[in-house]
Coordinates of C-alpha atoms in Angstrom, one line a residue:
X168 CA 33.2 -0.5 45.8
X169 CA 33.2 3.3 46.3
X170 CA 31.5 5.9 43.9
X171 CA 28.9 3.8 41.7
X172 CA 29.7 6.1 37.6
X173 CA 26.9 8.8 37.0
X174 CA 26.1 6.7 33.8
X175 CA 26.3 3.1 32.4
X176 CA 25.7 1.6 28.8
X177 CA 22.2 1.3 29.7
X178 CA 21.9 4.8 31.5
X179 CA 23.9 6.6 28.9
X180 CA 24.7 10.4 30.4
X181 CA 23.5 12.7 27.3
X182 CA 23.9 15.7 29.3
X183 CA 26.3 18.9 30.0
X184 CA 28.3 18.9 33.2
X185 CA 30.0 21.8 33.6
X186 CA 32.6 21.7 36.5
X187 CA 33.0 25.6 36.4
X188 CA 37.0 24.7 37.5
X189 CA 36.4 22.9 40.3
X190 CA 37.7 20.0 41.6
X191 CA 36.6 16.2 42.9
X192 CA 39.4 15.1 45.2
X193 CA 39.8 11.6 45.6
X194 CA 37.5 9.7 43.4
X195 CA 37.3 6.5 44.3
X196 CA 36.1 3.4 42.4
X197 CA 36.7 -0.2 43.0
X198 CA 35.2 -2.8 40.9
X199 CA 38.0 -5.6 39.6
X200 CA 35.7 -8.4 38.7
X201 CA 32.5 -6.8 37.4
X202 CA 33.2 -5.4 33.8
X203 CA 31.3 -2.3 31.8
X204 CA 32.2 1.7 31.5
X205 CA 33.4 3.0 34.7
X206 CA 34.7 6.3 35.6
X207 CA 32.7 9.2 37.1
X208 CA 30.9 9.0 33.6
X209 CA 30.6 5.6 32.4
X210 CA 29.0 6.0 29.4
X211 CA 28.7 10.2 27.8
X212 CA 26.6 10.0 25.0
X213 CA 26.3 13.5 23.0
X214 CA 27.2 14.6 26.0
X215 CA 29.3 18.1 27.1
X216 CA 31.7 17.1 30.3
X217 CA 33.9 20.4 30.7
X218 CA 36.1 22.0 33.2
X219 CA 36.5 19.7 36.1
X220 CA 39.6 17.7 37.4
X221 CA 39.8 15.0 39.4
X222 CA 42.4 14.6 41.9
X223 CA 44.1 12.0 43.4
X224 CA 42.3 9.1 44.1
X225 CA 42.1 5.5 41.8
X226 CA 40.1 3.6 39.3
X227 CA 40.1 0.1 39.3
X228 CA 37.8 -2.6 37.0
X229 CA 37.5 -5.5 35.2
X230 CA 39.0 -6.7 32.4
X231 CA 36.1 -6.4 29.7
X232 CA 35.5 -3.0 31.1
X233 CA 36.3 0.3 29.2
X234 CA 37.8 2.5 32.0
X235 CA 38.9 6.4 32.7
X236 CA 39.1 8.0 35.5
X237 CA 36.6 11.3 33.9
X238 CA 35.0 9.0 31.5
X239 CA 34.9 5.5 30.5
X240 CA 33.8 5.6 27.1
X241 CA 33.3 8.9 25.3
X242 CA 31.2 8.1 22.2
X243 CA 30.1 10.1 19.2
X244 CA 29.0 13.6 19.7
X245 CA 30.7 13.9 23.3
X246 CA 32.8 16.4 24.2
X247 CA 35.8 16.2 27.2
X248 CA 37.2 19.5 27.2
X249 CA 39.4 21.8 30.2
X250 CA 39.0 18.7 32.1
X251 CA 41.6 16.4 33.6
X252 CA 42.6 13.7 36.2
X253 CA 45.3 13.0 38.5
X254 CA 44.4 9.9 40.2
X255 CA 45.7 6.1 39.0
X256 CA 43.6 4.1 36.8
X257 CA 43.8 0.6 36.4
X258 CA 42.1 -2.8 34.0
X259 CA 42.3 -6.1 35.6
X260 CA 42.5 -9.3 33.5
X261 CA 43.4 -10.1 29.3
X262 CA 40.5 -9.8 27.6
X263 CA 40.9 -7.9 24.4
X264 CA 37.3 -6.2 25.0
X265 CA 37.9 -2.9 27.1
X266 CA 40.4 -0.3 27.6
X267 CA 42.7 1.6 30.4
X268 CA 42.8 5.6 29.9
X269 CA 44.0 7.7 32.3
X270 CA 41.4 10.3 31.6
X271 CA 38.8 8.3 29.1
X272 CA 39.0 4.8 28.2
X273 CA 37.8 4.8 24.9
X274 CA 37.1 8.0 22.5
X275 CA 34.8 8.4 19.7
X276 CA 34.1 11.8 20.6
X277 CA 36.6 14.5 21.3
X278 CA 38.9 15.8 23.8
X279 CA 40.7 19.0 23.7
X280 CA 42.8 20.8 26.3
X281 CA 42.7 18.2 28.8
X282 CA 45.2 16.1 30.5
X283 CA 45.8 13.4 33.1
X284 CA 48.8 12.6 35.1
X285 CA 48.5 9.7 36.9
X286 CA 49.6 6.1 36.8
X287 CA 47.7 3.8 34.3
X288 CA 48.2 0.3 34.4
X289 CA 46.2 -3.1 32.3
X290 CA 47.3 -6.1 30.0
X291 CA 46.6 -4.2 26.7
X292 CA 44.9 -1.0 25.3
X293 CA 46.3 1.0 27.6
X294 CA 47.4 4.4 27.4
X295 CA 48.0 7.7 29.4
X296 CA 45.2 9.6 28.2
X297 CA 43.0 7.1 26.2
X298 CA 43.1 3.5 25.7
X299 CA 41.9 4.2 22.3
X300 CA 41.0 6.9 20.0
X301 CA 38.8 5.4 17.0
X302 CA 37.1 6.6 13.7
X303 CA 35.7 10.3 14.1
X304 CA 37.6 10.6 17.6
X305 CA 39.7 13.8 17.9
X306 CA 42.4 14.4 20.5
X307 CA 43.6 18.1 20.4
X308 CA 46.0 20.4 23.1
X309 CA 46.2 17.7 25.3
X310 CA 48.7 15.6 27.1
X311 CA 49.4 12.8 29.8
X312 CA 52.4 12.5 32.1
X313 CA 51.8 9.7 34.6
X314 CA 53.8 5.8 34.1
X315 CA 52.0 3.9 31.6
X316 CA 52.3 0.1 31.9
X317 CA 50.5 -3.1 30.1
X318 CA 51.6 -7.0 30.7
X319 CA 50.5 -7.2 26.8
X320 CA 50.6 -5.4 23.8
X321 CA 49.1 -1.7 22.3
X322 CA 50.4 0.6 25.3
X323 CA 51.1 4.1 24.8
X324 CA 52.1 6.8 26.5
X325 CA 49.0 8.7 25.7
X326 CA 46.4 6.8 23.1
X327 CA 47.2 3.0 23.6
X328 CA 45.4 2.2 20.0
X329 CA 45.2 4.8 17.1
X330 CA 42.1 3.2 14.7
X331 CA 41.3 6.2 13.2
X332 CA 40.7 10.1 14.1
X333 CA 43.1 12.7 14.6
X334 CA 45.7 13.5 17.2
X335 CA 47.3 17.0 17.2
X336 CA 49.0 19.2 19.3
X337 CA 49.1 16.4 22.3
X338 CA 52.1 15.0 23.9
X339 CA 53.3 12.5 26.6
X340 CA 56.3 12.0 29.3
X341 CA 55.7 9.1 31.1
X342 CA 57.7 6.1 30.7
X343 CA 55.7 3.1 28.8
X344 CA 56.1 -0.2 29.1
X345 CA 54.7 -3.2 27.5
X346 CA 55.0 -6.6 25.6
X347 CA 54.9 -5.3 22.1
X348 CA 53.3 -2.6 20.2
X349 CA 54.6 -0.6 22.8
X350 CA 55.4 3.7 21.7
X351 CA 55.9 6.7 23.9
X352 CA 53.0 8.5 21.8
X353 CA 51.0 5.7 20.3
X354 CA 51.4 2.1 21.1
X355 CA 49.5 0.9 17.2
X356 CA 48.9 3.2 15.1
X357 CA 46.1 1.1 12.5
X358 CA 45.0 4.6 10.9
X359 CA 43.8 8.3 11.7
X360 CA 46.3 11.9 11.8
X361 CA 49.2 12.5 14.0
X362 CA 50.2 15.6 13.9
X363 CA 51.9 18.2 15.9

């Protein structure tokens, strides 16, 4: 199964982790039929996770799980920042709970001047940076570059569902594909900012 995540949604990490610019190589985490928050954070809370990449490696879980390679779901109050993650991450199965980010899976928090250029692959909610970016989440100097592909619908190049927040200053190049609600910046954009 490789690295068990520093926190789940009953160990929620509330902490700082400062990387101070170093790097993890080859992350490993396998765990295709046992859902949650995985990532090397499954769960920041309030937290500070700050200048640290990740490189190569993979990320692979199940399909109710909500999965990045830094950070699986970054709620409200967190902070991703000068982080970023080069390794392939990847959401097994259809259910329309979870989502695929290359560096978080989910944000209610923020990120800012991070990026992640690996593959990222799922059925739907999938997207190079974050699966999803929702009410009070804030993505800012940031981009993805790796492939971004879904067998369903709401894949984007880098947020794979826009339901609120703000996007700025971010951009993607990776190819996208998908089923429908498919965009090379957004795959649904429900409501939030895009700018710059």
């Amino acid at each position: 199964a490789g690295f068990t995540p520093v926190s789940t949604g009953f160990a929620k990490f509330t902490g700082t982790f400062d990387g101070l610019g170093h790097t993890i190589g080859n992350l490993t985490i396998n765990s295709p039929t046992v859902g949650g928050y995985v990532g090397l954070f499954g769960f920041a809370d309030g937290a500070t996770i700050r200048n640290v990449g990740l490189v190569g490696g993979s990320v692979t879980a199940a399909e109710s799980s909500y999965v990045g390679g830094l950070v699986g779901y970054n709620f409200t109050g967190s902070t991703v920042s000068n982080s970023y993650n080069t390794g392939s991450v990847t959401r097994n199965g259809i259910s329309t709970s979870g989502r695929a980010g290359g560096l978080v899976g989910t944000n209610f928090g923020a990120i800012k001047d991070s990026y992640a250029t690996g593959n990222v692959t799922g059925v739907r909610d999938v997207g190079g940076l974050t699966g999803g970016n929702d009410t009070g989440g804030t993505i800012t100097n940031s981009y993805a570059t790796g492939n971004v592909s879904g067998t369903g619908v709401q894949i984007g190049g880098l947020v794979g569902i826009l339901n609120g927040g703000t996007l700025t200053k971010s951009y993607a190049t990776g190819a996208v594909n998908g089923i429908d609600y498919v965009g090379g910046l957004v795959g649904i954009f429900w409501a939030g900012t895009v700018s710059d």
